[in-house]
Amino acid sequence: MGTHKNVNVVEVGLSDIRDNDNNPRMIKTHKFNKLLISVLGFPKMLYIRPVVVDDSGLILGGNQRYKALVQISKMSGSEIRSKLDKGIEMGQKFDPDEMMSYWTEWLSNPRVPVIRASDLTSDEQDWFIAADNVSSGEWDWDKLVAKWDVDFLGSLGIDLPQQKDSFEKKFNSFNDQNCLYPIVPKFDERHELFIIISDSEVDSNFLREKLNMQKMESYKRGKYSKSNVISIKDVLKSL
């Protein structure tokens, strides 16, 4: 069988490779958004862990990173900047201006680093696809939090068990007596909850600016960040 020696990383056009519909790995939307932000803030990772393809350009490993690049290629400059700002809020450390310059240039010629697994047989390709998606081992949570900030780990999609427990405990502690805007009315039915759904960071930021929504202190981290809550009185003042 021999050993695999052709491991040179080369750059190809984003349109020169294609997603593998037979890849068994799926990713939830919020995890994909974190991956997207991570790629935007740390593009060097793409060269350290390049996408693996066969000779025809079919992806054998790295489907989600490829999909992240495809989405980035469709984003406007303001959308990319908004995602970069989100990464900074989440605890990632990079120069947003430097990254903005990098992606602005990249958008003019979208490319992706790849390794061509030319010497794999069909059976070996199937084996690689399965093995590449196996998550072996477990996290040592104490070492993780000792080395890295909890917010930073969360931005990478690593959810600490104690963080979940703390959030659930805090969430369950709220009621009509101690929350800012009660969902269930305390007296008769004079309180109502309106929900506005936004699927775009740009639209969300526009609404916050339009309604003059101030930043609020996070009960989880003690930091100030964007607010998603506003009273109807404040809405009327802003209109």
Short mmCIF file of C-alpha atoms in Angstrom, two decimals, residues 43-193:
data_model
loop_
_atom_site.label_atom_id
_atom_site.label_comp_id
_atom_site.label_asym_id
_atom_site.label_seq_id
_atom_site.Cartn_x
_atom_site.Cartn_y
_atom_site.Cartn_z
CA PRO A 43 -7.47 32.52 8.09
CA LYS A 44 -3.99 31.06 8.68
CA MET A 45 -5.76 28.04 10.14
CA LEU A 46 -6.90 27.19 6.60
CA TYR A 47 -3.26 26.59 5.63
CA ILE A 48 -2.50 24.58 8.77
CA ARG A 49 -5.61 22.44 8.24
CA PRO A 50 -6.28 22.63 4.49
CA VAL A 51 -9.23 21.06 2.72
CA VAL A 52 -8.47 17.56 1.40
CA VAL A 53 -9.71 16.73 -2.12
CA ASP A 54 -9.38 13.95 -4.67
CA ASP A 55 -8.05 14.50 -8.19
CA SER A 56 -11.47 15.61 -9.43
CA GLY A 57 -11.83 18.30 -6.77
CA LEU A 58 -14.33 16.37 -4.63
CA ILE A 59 -13.85 17.19 -0.96
CA LEU A 60 -12.79 14.31 1.27
CA GLY A 61 -12.17 16.38 4.40
CA GLY A 62 -12.94 19.96 5.38
CA ASN A 63 -16.49 20.32 4.04
CA GLN A 64 -17.56 22.78 6.73
CA ARG A 65 -14.50 25.02 6.27
CA TYR A 66 -15.23 25.02 2.54
CA LYS A 67 -18.87 25.95 3.18
CA ALA A 68 -17.70 28.77 5.46
CA LEU A 69 -15.53 30.13 2.64
CA VAL A 70 -18.42 29.85 0.18
CA GLN A 71 -20.59 31.92 2.51
CA ILE A 72 -17.82 34.47 3.03
CA SER A 73 -17.50 34.82 -0.75
CA LYS A 74 -21.15 35.95 -0.86
CA MET A 75 -20.86 38.47 1.99
CA SER A 76 -20.53 42.23 1.64
CA GLY A 77 -17.75 44.16 3.30
CA SER A 78 -20.09 45.46 5.99
CA GLU A 79 -21.31 41.93 6.76
CA ILE A 80 -17.74 40.69 7.12
CA ARG A 81 -16.87 43.61 9.38
CA SER A 82 -19.91 42.88 11.52
CA LYS A 83 -18.81 39.24 11.92
CA LEU A 84 -15.27 40.33 12.81
CA ASP A 85 -16.64 42.69 15.46
CA LYS A 86 -18.70 39.80 16.80
CA GLY A 87 -15.53 37.72 17.06
CA ILE A 88 -13.86 40.42 19.15
CA GLU A 89 -16.93 40.54 21.42
CA MET A 90 -16.71 36.76 21.84
CA GLY A 91 -13.13 37.00 23.09
CA GLN A 92 -11.13 36.23 19.94
CA LYS A 93 -7.90 38.18 19.57
CA PHE A 94 -7.03 39.60 16.16
CA ASP A 95 -6.70 42.96 14.42
CA PRO A 96 -10.11 43.54 12.75
CA ASP A 97 -8.65 46.13 10.36
CA GLU A 98 -5.93 43.70 9.26
CA MET A 99 -8.48 40.92 8.76
CA MET A 100 -10.81 43.29 6.91
CA SER A 101 -7.98 44.13 4.51
CA TYR A 102 -7.20 40.44 4.03
CA TRP A 103 -10.77 39.45 3.19
CA THR A 104 -11.37 42.46 0.97
CA GLU A 105 -8.45 41.30 -1.18
CA TRP A 106 -9.59 37.67 -0.97
CA LEU A 107 -13.06 38.54 -2.26
CA SER A 108 -11.53 39.70 -5.54
CA ASN A 109 -10.16 36.20 -6.12
CA PRO A 110 -11.66 33.61 -3.69
CA ARG A 111 -9.23 30.75 -3.19
CA VAL A 112 -8.84 27.84 -0.81
CA PRO A 113 -5.75 25.90 0.36
CA VAL A 114 -6.05 22.19 -0.46
CA ILE A 115 -4.15 18.93 -0.29
CA ARG A 116 -4.76 16.49 -3.15
CA ALA A 117 -5.00 12.92 -1.88
CA SER A 118 -4.04 11.58 -5.29
CA ASP A 119 -2.73 8.20 -4.21
CA LEU A 120 -5.74 7.05 -2.19
CA THR A 121 -7.80 4.20 -3.58
CA SER A 122 -11.60 4.48 -3.61
CA ASP A 123 -11.81 2.34 -0.46
CA GLU A 124 -9.14 4.44 1.25
CA GLN A 125 -11.04 7.63 0.37
CA ASP A 126 -14.16 6.24 2.05
CA TRP A 127 -12.05 5.22 5.04
CA PHE A 128 -10.55 8.71 5.25
CA ILE A 129 -13.95 10.43 5.12
CA ALA A 130 -15.21 8.34 8.04
CA ALA A 131 -11.99 8.59 10.07
CA ASP A 132 -11.70 12.36 9.52
CA ASN A 133 -15.10 12.86 11.15
CA VAL A 134 -14.42 10.74 14.23
CA SER A 135 -14.09 12.77 17.41
CA SER A 136 -11.78 10.77 19.67
CA GLY A 137 -10.83 11.59 23.22
CA GLU A 138 -12.39 13.96 25.74
CA TRP A 139 -11.63 17.47 26.97
CA ASP A 140 -9.77 18.07 30.21
CA TRP A 141 -12.04 20.95 31.28
CA ASP A 142 -9.77 22.14 34.09
CA LYS A 143 -6.81 22.53 31.72
CA LEU A 144 -9.00 24.28 29.15
CA VAL A 145 -10.27 26.99 31.51
CA ALA A 146 -6.83 27.37 33.09
CA LYS A 147 -5.29 28.18 29.70
CA TRP A 148 -8.06 29.97 27.82
CA ASP A 149 -10.83 32.45 28.58
CA VAL A 150 -14.31 30.89 28.78
CA ASP A 151 -15.73 33.38 26.25
CA PHE A 152 -12.94 32.53 23.79
CA LEU A 153 -13.61 28.80 24.14
CA GLY A 154 -17.31 29.44 23.58
CA SER A 155 -16.52 31.37 20.39
CA LEU A 156 -14.84 28.21 19.05
CA GLY A 157 -17.94 26.14 19.77
CA ILE A 158 -16.55 24.53 22.95
CA ASP A 159 -19.36 24.63 25.51
CA LEU A 160 -18.15 23.96 29.02
CA PRO A 161 -20.51 21.84 31.17
CA GLN A 162 -20.24 24.21 34.12
CA GLN A 163 -21.09 27.12 31.81
CA LYS A 164 -24.30 25.37 30.76
CA ASP A 165 -25.17 24.57 34.38
CA SER A 166 -24.55 28.17 35.45
CA PHE A 167 -26.67 29.56 32.61
CA GLU A 168 -29.53 27.13 33.28
CA LYS A 169 -29.48 27.96 36.99
CA LYS A 170 -29.54 31.69 36.28
CA PHE A 171 -32.24 31.34 33.63
CA ASN A 172 -34.50 29.31 35.92
CA SER A 173 -34.11 31.86 38.70
CA PHE A 174 -35.98 34.56 36.76
CA ASN A 175 -39.64 35.24 37.39
CA ASP A 176 -42.11 38.11 37.08
CA GLN A 177 -40.86 39.65 40.30
CA ASN A 178 -37.17 39.96 39.43
CA CYS A 179 -36.92 40.20 35.62
CA LEU A 180 -36.71 43.48 33.69
CA TYR A 181 -39.52 42.76 31.22
CA PRO A 182 -41.84 39.99 32.45
CA ILE A 183 -43.27 37.75 29.76
CA VAL A 184 -46.13 36.53 31.94
CA PRO A 185 -48.15 39.50 33.24
CA LYS A 186 -48.06 40.08 36.98
CA PHE A 187 -51.37 41.96 37.02
CA ASP A 188 -54.24 41.11 34.61
CA GLU A 189 -52.92 41.20 31.00
CA ARG A 190 -51.33 44.57 30.64
CA HIS A 191 -47.96 43.11 29.58
CA GLU A 192 -47.31 41.71 26.12
CA LEU A 193 -44.20 40.35 24.45
#
